XYZ file of C-alpha atoms in Angstrom:
669
model
C -152.208 156.355 0.149
C -150.129 157.227 3.657
C -150.522 160.486 5.324
C -147.853 162.670 7.098
C -150.176 162.747 10.141
C -150.501 159.071 9.895
C -146.046 158.955 9.764
C -146.242 161.442 12.770
C -148.881 159.266 14.593
C -145.688 156.124 14.033
C -143.587 158.500 16.203
C -146.435 159.015 18.616
C -147.736 155.657 19.919
C -144.033 154.539 19.758
C -143.354 156.932 22.161
C -145.865 156.219 24.579
C -145.387 152.821 24.365
C -141.829 152.695 25.306
C -142.051 155.257 28.132
C -145.060 152.952 29.531
C -143.326 149.199 29.106
C -140.306 151.514 30.839
C -143.009 153.538 33.727
C -140.238 155.670 33.326
C -139.018 158.580 30.476
C -140.898 161.843 28.820
C -143.952 161.096 26.108
C -145.065 164.804 25.859
C -142.401 166.122 23.147
C -142.266 163.151 20.866
C -145.546 163.251 20.611
C -145.451 167.045 20.324
C -142.718 167.209 17.659
C -144.347 163.966 15.568
C -145.589 166.161 12.497
C -142.181 168.627 12.884
C -140.461 165.792 13.153
C -141.551 164.114 10.238
C -141.433 166.808 6.946
C -137.439 167.713 7.940
C -136.835 163.450 8.094
C -139.015 162.401 4.723
C -138.621 166.205 3.012
C -135.557 167.289 3.639
C -132.582 165.898 6.142
C -129.987 164.097 3.891
C -128.915 160.764 5.401
C -128.263 157.523 4.712
C -129.580 154.548 7.414
C -127.143 152.055 5.854
C -124.477 154.843 7.060
C -124.862 156.651 10.095
C -121.540 157.907 9.886
C -121.551 159.181 5.866
C -119.444 161.919 6.016
C -121.387 164.568 4.508
C -124.471 163.652 6.079
C -127.218 166.552 7.922
C -126.763 166.000 11.511
C -130.023 166.341 13.490
C -129.373 167.108 17.509
C -131.877 166.419 19.760
C -130.583 169.290 21.918
C -133.965 168.615 24.189
C -132.470 164.772 24.417
C -135.346 164.133 27.093
C -137.631 163.266 24.083
C -135.629 160.808 23.151
C -138.333 158.456 21.993
C -138.891 160.904 19.620
C -134.683 159.920 18.095
C -135.383 156.428 18.781
C -138.897 156.329 16.928
C -137.633 158.185 13.895
C -134.238 156.130 13.320
C -135.935 152.529 13.773
C -138.958 153.850 11.539
C -136.477 155.471 8.698
C -134.303 151.901 8.755
C -131.222 152.160 10.519
C -129.960 149.254 13.009
C -132.215 150.231 15.833
C -134.725 147.273 15.844
C -138.233 147.286 17.818
C -136.879 144.508 20.643
C -134.850 147.763 21.390
C -137.453 150.575 21.290
C -139.300 147.621 23.795
C -136.076 148.093 25.886
C -135.952 151.454 26.576
C -134.315 153.073 29.690
C -133.590 149.259 30.404
C -129.247 148.028 31.231
C -127.916 147.514 27.929
C -130.492 148.409 26.081
C -129.822 151.040 22.848
C -132.157 152.919 24.022
C -131.088 155.063 27.011
C -132.700 157.697 28.705
C -131.140 161.003 26.820
C -129.385 160.116 23.062
C -126.147 158.750 23.536
C -123.058 158.909 21.105
C -121.458 155.827 19.483
C -123.785 153.878 21.818
C -127.127 154.017 19.349
C -126.472 154.540 15.562
C -127.445 157.887 14.293
C -127.334 159.663 17.648
C -124.752 162.501 16.344
C -123.980 163.382 20.530
C -124.428 162.453 23.387
C -127.459 165.260 24.578
C -127.548 165.136 28.577
C -127.502 168.522 30.041
C -130.183 171.279 27.901
C -128.301 173.467 25.762
C -125.276 171.409 25.341
C -126.747 169.425 22.119
C -127.718 173.259 21.082
C -123.915 174.185 21.798
C -122.174 171.142 19.543
C -124.630 172.018 17.034
C -123.074 175.224 16.735
C -119.869 173.477 16.602
C -121.015 171.265 13.864
C -121.753 174.232 11.726
C -118.787 175.739 12.033
C -116.683 173.352 11.068
C -119.040 171.861 8.025
C -117.996 176.166 7.521
C -114.670 176.240 7.631
C -113.950 172.759 6.432
C -115.974 173.990 3.431
C -113.695 176.896 2.911
C -110.428 174.884 3.279
C -111.500 171.683 0.942
C -114.314 172.647 -1.679
C -113.111 174.642 -4.877
C -115.596 175.638 -8.119
C -117.151 173.724 -9.610
C -116.200 170.193 -6.902
C -117.838 170.518 -3.689
C -117.144 167.849 -1.146
C -118.383 169.540 1.914
C -122.021 170.837 1.859
C -124.541 169.705 4.595
C -126.858 171.248 6.401
C -126.561 171.175 11.233
C -130.743 170.645 12.764
C -131.419 170.904 16.604
C -134.507 170.280 17.932
C -134.774 172.897 21.150
C -137.001 173.622 23.824
C -137.637 175.981 26.673
C -134.895 174.895 29.035
C -132.307 174.763 26.054
C -132.915 178.230 26.003
C -133.378 178.820 29.234
C -130.259 177.946 30.109
C -127.717 180.397 30.059
C -125.086 178.623 27.250
C -128.296 178.835 24.982
C -127.346 182.803 25.022
C -123.801 181.980 25.004
C -123.572 179.795 21.359
C -126.394 181.257 19.888
C -124.715 184.687 19.587
C -121.709 183.434 18.613
C -123.766 181.489 16.035
C -125.817 184.789 14.723
C -121.410 186.573 14.836
C -120.497 183.709 12.582
C -123.010 183.643 10.095
C -123.379 179.838 10.046
C -125.657 180.123 7.668
C -126.368 176.187 7.310
C -127.489 175.812 10.899
C -131.516 175.312 11.811
C -132.203 175.274 15.493
C -136.021 174.470 15.611
C -137.938 175.369 18.993
C -140.796 173.596 20.234
C -142.449 176.878 21.937
C -145.153 174.550 24.070
C -145.563 176.839 27.016
C -144.649 173.856 29.599
C -141.720 172.579 31.413
C -141.715 170.543 34.581
C -143.284 173.108 37.205
C -146.155 174.080 34.971
C -146.495 177.116 32.006
C -144.090 178.973 31.665
C -145.134 181.720 31.611
C -144.143 182.514 34.960
C -140.211 182.106 34.927
C -140.034 182.272 30.994
C -141.624 185.937 29.099
C -138.741 186.885 27.027
C -139.389 187.697 23.812
C -137.544 184.564 21.574
C -137.661 186.219 18.028
C -136.197 189.355 19.320
C -133.795 187.875 20.892
C -132.105 185.002 17.869
C -132.643 188.830 15.823
C -130.557 190.155 17.687
C -127.985 187.294 17.400
C -128.098 188.658 14.040
C -130.494 185.242 13.134
C -133.277 184.564 10.391
C -136.055 184.198 12.657
C -139.754 182.469 10.953
C -142.247 183.408 14.141
C -145.827 181.551 14.550
C -145.541 178.586 12.548
C -147.856 176.100 13.548
C -146.167 172.967 14.086
C -149.263 170.252 13.857
C -149.418 171.658 10.158
C -146.779 170.111 7.872
C -147.088 172.374 5.074
C -146.710 175.792 7.460
C -143.321 173.601 8.647
C -142.558 172.340 5.000
C -142.475 176.256 3.909
C -140.983 177.018 7.173
C -138.297 174.173 6.541
C -137.561 175.945 2.972
C -137.371 178.888 3.481
C -134.381 178.054 5.993
C -132.272 176.104 3.950
C -132.238 178.628 1.151
C -130.933 180.860 4.279
C -127.301 180.890 3.359
C -125.806 184.116 5.134
C -127.569 183.962 8.477
C -128.692 180.682 11.370
C -132.343 179.847 11.243
C -135.155 179.626 14.001
C -138.118 178.627 13.540
C -140.484 178.946 16.223
C -142.777 176.403 16.184
C -146.048 176.083 18.050
C -147.621 172.879 19.348
C -148.763 170.667 21.820
C -146.414 168.590 24.158
C -148.465 165.217 24.337
C -150.246 166.204 21.273
C -153.086 163.335 21.107
C -153.347 162.393 24.884
C -156.778 164.389 25.427
C -157.374 164.475 29.017
C -153.015 165.631 29.024
C -152.085 167.062 26.529
C -150.701 170.723 26.771
C -150.479 170.127 30.660
C -147.237 169.187 32.200
C -148.246 165.906 33.020
C -147.570 164.568 29.897
C -143.968 166.219 30.400
C -141.835 163.680 32.135
C -144.038 160.799 33.519
C -145.477 157.801 31.265
C -148.790 158.300 30.725
C -150.539 156.051 31.769
C -152.241 152.716 30.010
C -155.669 154.648 30.131
C -154.524 157.697 28.687
C -152.659 155.683 26.303
C -156.140 154.057 25.356
C -157.617 156.887 24.909
C -154.468 158.641 22.521
C -154.697 155.864 20.760
C -158.802 156.287 19.819
C -158.325 160.364 19.405
C -155.685 159.510 17.292
C -156.927 157.477 15.096
C -154.153 153.965 15.644
C -155.801 151.511 16.025
C -152.783 149.346 16.379
C -151.457 147.275 19.651
C -147.846 148.498 21.555
C -144.727 148.087 19.140
C -146.883 147.342 16.050
C -146.400 149.569 12.900
C -148.409 148.192 9.372
C -146.137 147.653 6.507
C -147.404 150.750 4.654
C -145.866 153.004 7.395
C -142.872 151.501 7.560
C -142.706 152.745 3.403
C -143.457 155.755 4.022
C -140.556 156.723 6.605
C -138.263 154.564 5.190
C -134.489 156.037 3.997
C -132.641 153.968 2.806
C -132.828 153.896 -0.612
C -132.692 157.480 -1.076
C -129.710 157.861 1.647
C -127.801 155.104 -0.817
C -128.358 157.317 -3.835
C -127.307 160.218 -1.884
C -124.204 158.315 -0.690
C -123.066 157.180 -3.878
C -123.863 161.013 -5.736
C -121.167 162.284 -3.189
C -119.108 159.070 -3.914
C -118.984 159.967 -7.781
C -117.796 163.627 -6.813
C -115.423 163.063 -4.307
C -113.908 160.722 -6.698
C -113.868 163.460 -9.515
C -112.354 165.937 -6.898
C -109.419 163.209 -6.005
C -108.969 163.449 -10.322
C -109.007 167.450 -9.934
C -106.830 167.866 -6.727
C -105.231 164.479 -5.673
C -103.366 166.113 -3.321
C -106.175 167.556 -1.506
C -108.886 164.670 -1.143
C -105.790 162.509 -0.277
C -105.200 165.726 3.018
C -109.593 165.571 3.322
C -109.198 161.737 3.023
C -106.922 161.468 6.042
C -108.247 164.310 8.421
C -111.597 162.337 7.981
C -110.282 158.906 9.097
C -108.494 160.701 12.371
C -104.946 159.468 11.196
C -102.256 161.982 12.134
C -100.048 162.878 9.025
C -97.008 160.034 8.032
C -94.514 162.603 9.559
C -96.303 163.264 12.624
C -93.968 161.402 14.988
C -90.585 161.313 14.493
C -90.903 165.283 14.355
C -93.217 165.538 17.085
C -90.230 163.641 19.148
C -87.595 165.665 17.702
C -89.010 168.703 18.843
C -89.042 167.276 22.902
C -85.759 165.751 22.013
C -84.770 169.748 21.094
C -86.605 171.336 24.379
C -84.589 168.366 26.535
C -81.546 169.339 25.059
C -82.168 173.654 24.305
C -83.668 173.505 28.256
C -85.355 176.797 28.319
C -86.911 178.460 30.976
C -90.340 179.448 31.057
C -93.538 179.273 32.063
C -95.457 176.219 31.240
C -98.408 178.287 29.139
C -95.616 179.413 27.084
C -94.191 176.597 26.428
C -97.822 175.405 25.573
C -97.479 178.282 22.987
C -94.257 176.903 21.738
C -95.230 173.312 21.384
C -98.128 174.720 19.044
C -95.408 176.769 17.061
C -93.725 173.561 16.526
C -96.877 170.752 15.950
C -99.513 173.674 14.025
C -97.476 173.223 10.956
C -97.669 169.644 11.455
C -101.316 169.027 12.138
C -104.287 170.899 9.450
C -106.505 169.362 11.323
C -106.286 171.410 14.445
C -108.196 174.533 16.122
C -108.511 176.035 18.922
C -109.661 179.308 20.833
C -108.862 180.898 24.202
C -112.437 182.522 25.447
C -110.511 186.247 26.051
C -107.973 184.977 26.934
C -105.041 184.687 24.185
C -102.650 186.705 25.849
C -102.604 185.578 28.698
C -103.116 181.310 27.735
C -101.121 182.091 24.862
C -103.029 179.949 22.310
C -102.540 181.294 18.908
C -99.544 179.874 17.537
C -97.673 181.869 14.771
C -100.111 180.304 11.843
C -103.139 181.322 13.481
C -106.138 182.829 11.429
C -110.196 183.482 12.617
C -111.292 180.709 11.686
C -115.227 182.031 12.672
C -115.030 185.572 10.169
C -112.684 184.502 7.940
C -110.522 187.848 7.931
C -107.634 188.080 5.819
C -107.523 183.816 5.959
C -110.378 183.449 3.933
C -112.135 181.569 5.762
C -110.160 178.477 5.681
C -108.780 179.682 9.692
C -107.151 177.697 12.372
C -108.378 179.840 15.532
C -111.128 180.501 17.344
C -112.267 183.927 19.011
C -115.307 182.438 21.028
C -115.473 185.440 23.955
C -115.792 185.689 27.418
C -117.972 182.394 27.238
C -116.139 179.425 28.939
C -119.201 177.127 28.700
C -120.285 177.452 25.194
C -116.690 177.416 24.421
C -115.924 174.446 25.373
C -119.870 172.514 24.010
C -118.844 174.378 20.690
C -115.215 172.465 20.821
C -116.945 168.968 21.530
C -119.182 169.512 18.595
C -116.439 170.440 16.558
C -114.604 167.065 17.947
C -117.541 165.113 17.216
C -118.287 166.362 13.090
C -115.157 164.632 12.787
C -111.829 166.580 10.870
C -110.690 168.368 13.286
C -108.897 168.020 16.241
C -109.885 171.686 18.733
C -108.899 172.997 21.879
C -109.916 175.490 24.000
C -108.419 177.932 26.772
C -109.340 179.378 30.248
C -108.011 180.108 33.261
C -107.668 177.030 35.019
C -110.271 178.525 38.052
C -112.702 178.973 34.584
C -112.766 175.659 34.418
C -115.784 175.584 36.850
C -118.554 177.942 33.831
C -117.117 174.904 31.807
C -116.471 171.704 33.335
C -120.045 170.548 32.553
C -119.580 170.627 29.267
C -115.520 168.878 29.788
C -117.282 165.942 31.621
C -119.855 165.479 28.329
C -116.557 165.544 26.566
C -115.290 163.226 28.687
C -118.692 160.952 28.542
C -119.294 160.980 25.012
C -116.321 160.392 24.434
C -115.325 163.414 22.434
C -110.977 164.370 20.959
C -111.643 167.976 22.885
C -108.108 169.715 24.259
C -108.597 171.771 27.465
C -106.411 174.401 28.307
C -106.007 175.682 30.927
C -103.892 178.763 32.471
C -102.505 180.534 35.846
C -102.160 176.941 37.791
C -102.224 177.248 40.839
C -102.045 179.977 43.824
C -98.742 181.171 41.472
C -100.827 184.079 39.834
C -100.545 185.630 42.595
C -102.183 189.049 43.734
C -105.739 188.243 41.541
C -106.279 186.705 44.730
C -108.619 183.682 45.766
C -111.314 184.413 43.414
C -109.168 183.419 40.203
C -106.557 181.253 41.964
C -107.961 177.633 41.975
C -107.789 175.374 44.805
C -109.996 172.539 44.249
C -110.098 172.531 40.646
C -107.118 169.738 39.829
C -109.134 167.557 41.642
C -112.348 168.270 40.224
C -111.078 167.755 37.005
C -109.244 164.310 37.678
C -112.485 162.508 39.676
C -113.750 162.951 35.536
C -114.204 159.469 34.792
C -111.790 159.337 31.046
C -110.535 162.566 31.579
C -106.630 162.863 31.104
C -105.393 165.963 33.760
C -101.392 166.753 32.419
C -99.744 169.371 34.651
C -96.577 169.796 33.162
C -92.644 170.964 35.376
C -90.715 172.405 32.498
C -91.391 172.788 28.581
C -90.295 169.404 28.581
C -93.611 167.644 29.794
C -94.984 170.627 28.351
C -94.126 169.433 24.586
C -95.110 165.654 25.488
C -98.559 166.700 27.647
C -99.712 167.827 23.914
C -98.171 165.380 21.746
C -100.229 162.786 24.180
C -103.167 164.978 24.391
C -103.222 165.393 20.563
C -102.755 161.045 19.419
C -105.664 160.133 22.465
C -107.572 159.840 19.800
C -111.782 159.922 20.781
C -111.156 161.570 23.884
C -110.439 164.369 26.198
C -107.704 165.718 28.579
C -106.717 168.821 30.220
C -103.101 170.620 29.439
C -103.091 172.741 32.768
C -100.016 175.653 32.712
C -98.603 178.008 34.530
C -97.764 181.761 34.905
C -94.412 181.973 36.399
C -91.788 180.895 34.543
C -90.585 177.111 35.530
C -86.530 175.421 35.410
C -85.491 173.032 33.658
C -84.912 169.519 34.679
C -82.526 167.617 33.280
C -83.321 163.757 32.012
C -82.374 161.062 30.795
C -83.110 159.591 27.260
C -86.039 157.163 28.788
C -86.677 159.823 31.492
C -87.786 161.830 28.516
C -90.292 158.709 26.977
C -91.240 157.775 30.681
C -92.912 160.615 30.874
C -95.970 159.598 28.946
C -96.532 157.397 30.809
C -97.891 160.019 33.340
C -95.054 158.753 36.328
C -91.630 158.723 36.335
C -88.617 158.715 38.544
C -86.977 162.080 37.715
C -84.184 161.972 40.518
C -82.229 159.118 42.750
C -79.877 159.845 45.309
C -76.374 158.881 43.499
C -74.800 156.371 46.281
C -77.240 155.287 48.777
C -80.988 153.782 48.497
C -83.535 155.871 48.674
C -85.758 156.525 52.392
C -88.638 158.373 51.027
C -90.279 159.214 48.087
C -91.384 162.990 46.800
C -94.386 163.533 44.207
C -94.782 166.728 42.302
C -96.490 168.314 39.406
C -95.585 171.714 38.168
C -94.100 174.477 39.203
C -93.751 172.170 42.885
C -91.837 170.111 40.918
C -88.339 172.108 41.559
C -89.829 172.934 44.808
C -88.947 168.583 45.644
C -85.483 168.420 43.803
C -84.383 171.250 45.406
C -85.895 170.010 48.872
C -83.590 166.505 48.010
C -80.840 168.408 47.690
C -81.060 169.602 51.299
C -81.755 166.565 52.145
C -79.334 164.816 50.904
C -76.204 166.767 52.367
C -78.277 166.090 55.526
C -77.780 162.756 54.932
C -81.326 161.639 54.343
C -81.179 159.890 50.475
C -84.923 160.518 48.449
C -86.687 159.930 44.935
C -88.626 162.469 43.932
C -90.871 161.038 41.469
C -92.740 163.746 38.384
C -96.047 162.881 38.461
C -97.799 165.187 35.317
C -100.753 162.959 35.146
C -102.065 160.217 38.065
C -104.881 158.712 35.462
C -102.147 157.713 33.159
C -100.000 156.132 36.069
C -102.688 154.362 37.413
C -103.069 153.264 34.015
C -100.186 152.020 34.084
C -98.731 148.181 34.865
C -98.462 146.904 38.182
C -95.101 146.988 37.603
C -94.123 149.715 36.674
C -96.554 151.215 38.906
C -94.467 149.383 41.678
C -91.089 150.351 40.072
C -91.741 154.195 40.691
C -93.537 153.876 43.862
C -92.536 150.259 45.825
C -95.101 149.702 48.061
C -91.657 149.162 50.627
C -91.169 152.778 50.389
C -93.970 153.916 52.983
C -92.429 157.123 53.581
C -94.075 159.594 51.140
C -94.710 162.797 50.887
C -96.921 164.931 47.984
C -96.405 168.510 47.444
C -99.062 170.267 45.019
C -100.211 173.701 45.848
C -103.719 172.646 45.028
C -106.078 171.058 47.298
C -104.355 167.947 49.214
C -106.739 165.797 49.954
C -106.214 164.065 46.463
C -102.600 163.209 47.331
C -103.542 161.029 49.637
C -103.576 158.018 47.930
C -100.413 158.526 46.543
C -98.775 158.808 49.943
C -101.076 156.304 52.253
C -102.103 156.763 56.116
C -97.699 156.594 56.826
C -97.239 159.478 54.425
C -97.918 163.721 54.143
C -99.209 166.257 51.107
C -98.454 169.398 51.555
C -100.896 171.083 49.471
C -103.939 173.805 50.231
C -106.549 172.995 51.961
C -108.365 175.914 51.890
C -108.605 179.220 49.534
C -105.697 181.903 48.471
C -105.194 185.035 49.267
C -104.212 188.480 47.137
C -100.005 188.848 47.276
C -97.156 188.195 45.148
C -96.386 184.840 44.017
C -93.083 183.999 46.289
C -95.354 185.309 49.577
C -97.564 183.032 49.080
C -95.203 180.125 48.697
C -94.116 180.664 51.487
C -97.488 181.808 53.758
C -98.876 178.518 52.572
C -96.297 176.291 53.451
C -94.431 175.056 49.565
C -90.892 175.980 51.058
C -88.014 173.780 51.249
C -88.199 173.634 55.034
C -91.665 172.434 54.640
C -90.915 169.519 52.526
C -87.295 168.748 54.555
C -88.968 168.896 57.674
C -92.309 167.225 56.304
C -89.360 164.204 54.750
C -88.326 163.293 58.422
C -91.531 163.169 60.167
C -92.124 160.317 57.365
C -89.223 158.618 57.591
C -89.201 158.966 61.823
């Protein structure tokens, strides 16, 4: 009979062989956690290799993602569509076995775990999603949302500050179906961690309100099984299982040392490890009895079939709820969404409110929120400034009067953790999440914003107080380079609307951007409403459009602006018209969307014959050079802001009608 150790050794062998073949990788963690993984995957994890997207599966997250060969070996052995050929091509171009697990690239991978700690944060998002969806849809006798989230993590994840942010929240939210398994091997790349990581991790997590299981021998399957049984029986608190392991377990000369962490073991050490482990099989060869011991397909199919039967019974008892549940899991917007959202945009154009775009954002949420029960959002302790709470907001974290059926998350001052949790909410399914803070604090969140674009996840990032226009708080709080930084992230849309109409369109486009993120950037100060025709309103969604052209003459220059500077461009256009200089004004709320438009459309907005162009934005100037060319000018920021009332700052830094007029005259020549 195949023993547990033999099953685990298959993982160790595949990890050694793949890293050795690639001459690159991290064999130590997979070898150290193989025994834990064997117990979890064979005795606890509810999943179906034949259908990796089965909804009520348990989620498995490898936060210490450098040990990706652990997950690839598990997926292959359990029966996922990850053939041995892909393991042989570990870390090679176009293989399905990248250096770190990638969502959408490898079947069975729930999230892209690259930077340490973010997988743990995503897992908190998964667990929150499960809790809130269960409260929304489960009914007595009909439980259709009931799964755990398991996350592997190491010392590096716990040293990263994001682990404090998200684990504090997980305890506060009492995420009882979150189980974190800590690979306590005492080794990081620089060596033994006692020189730089002396925290009492168990006490730390107990202080967060977690259930902590200490001192588990990670190489004793019975001890691991008892700990997991205790963890899954706990419903009121998340659980941390502290497992003592030996990194590189089985490699006689390198186990327990940093040499096994981030480099191939070497041919001789691999051979010695095979001998010590009793694994007498050639590289990448797995005996049939080992495959049989790992194969999860039959059990997974039974689990999914049983759930499908429960879902059918639920549909009989609650047909409307079941239809709503299926719609949300499919990622489909409500049938009346398109018409009602467009009607709201037309209403804003007709009414023309002159409000700060952050207020316009809240107004859009008030209109769109009742249409979208899947919308869930929150702010990093700035709800009253970001204006992210709308009339139907209810606490999702602790329930309060909502009975757990909430849609608003109080994140506290945790920008990084908030954003990574929102990515987890999006990846889980059933939600469209948004997060919010001041634009200047997007620096704290930026790596998770980058991950939302790389994964990609359908996460909406809301940023307010968008320029030097926030005034007296001074340069520490005035974003200058942040818009350019966010715009440079591939697959990320950054919207900076100029009024309530563009704000509503930005929300609509972001909501409809399935599987991909967007950043919505709003002002603190009131913005003037802009008059538009119906075709102009429709063109907002194309990223840029002609807001104004001269009435009786061909334009000689083009003014390009976003956000609060659009009104400045319009005022400059009127002044220039009085001086006999006709100009066009282009509002460009989203450069990324505009750049994706067909050449014919872009040429119609910014014709190549007109090289006299001036871009105006109270942010980093250099970004706009690609639109104005060598002959144009940019009125923007080339340094940091200052502390003063907003009108004084705009005048001081040259955001005035006279400055724009002079720039236009210079580019005309």
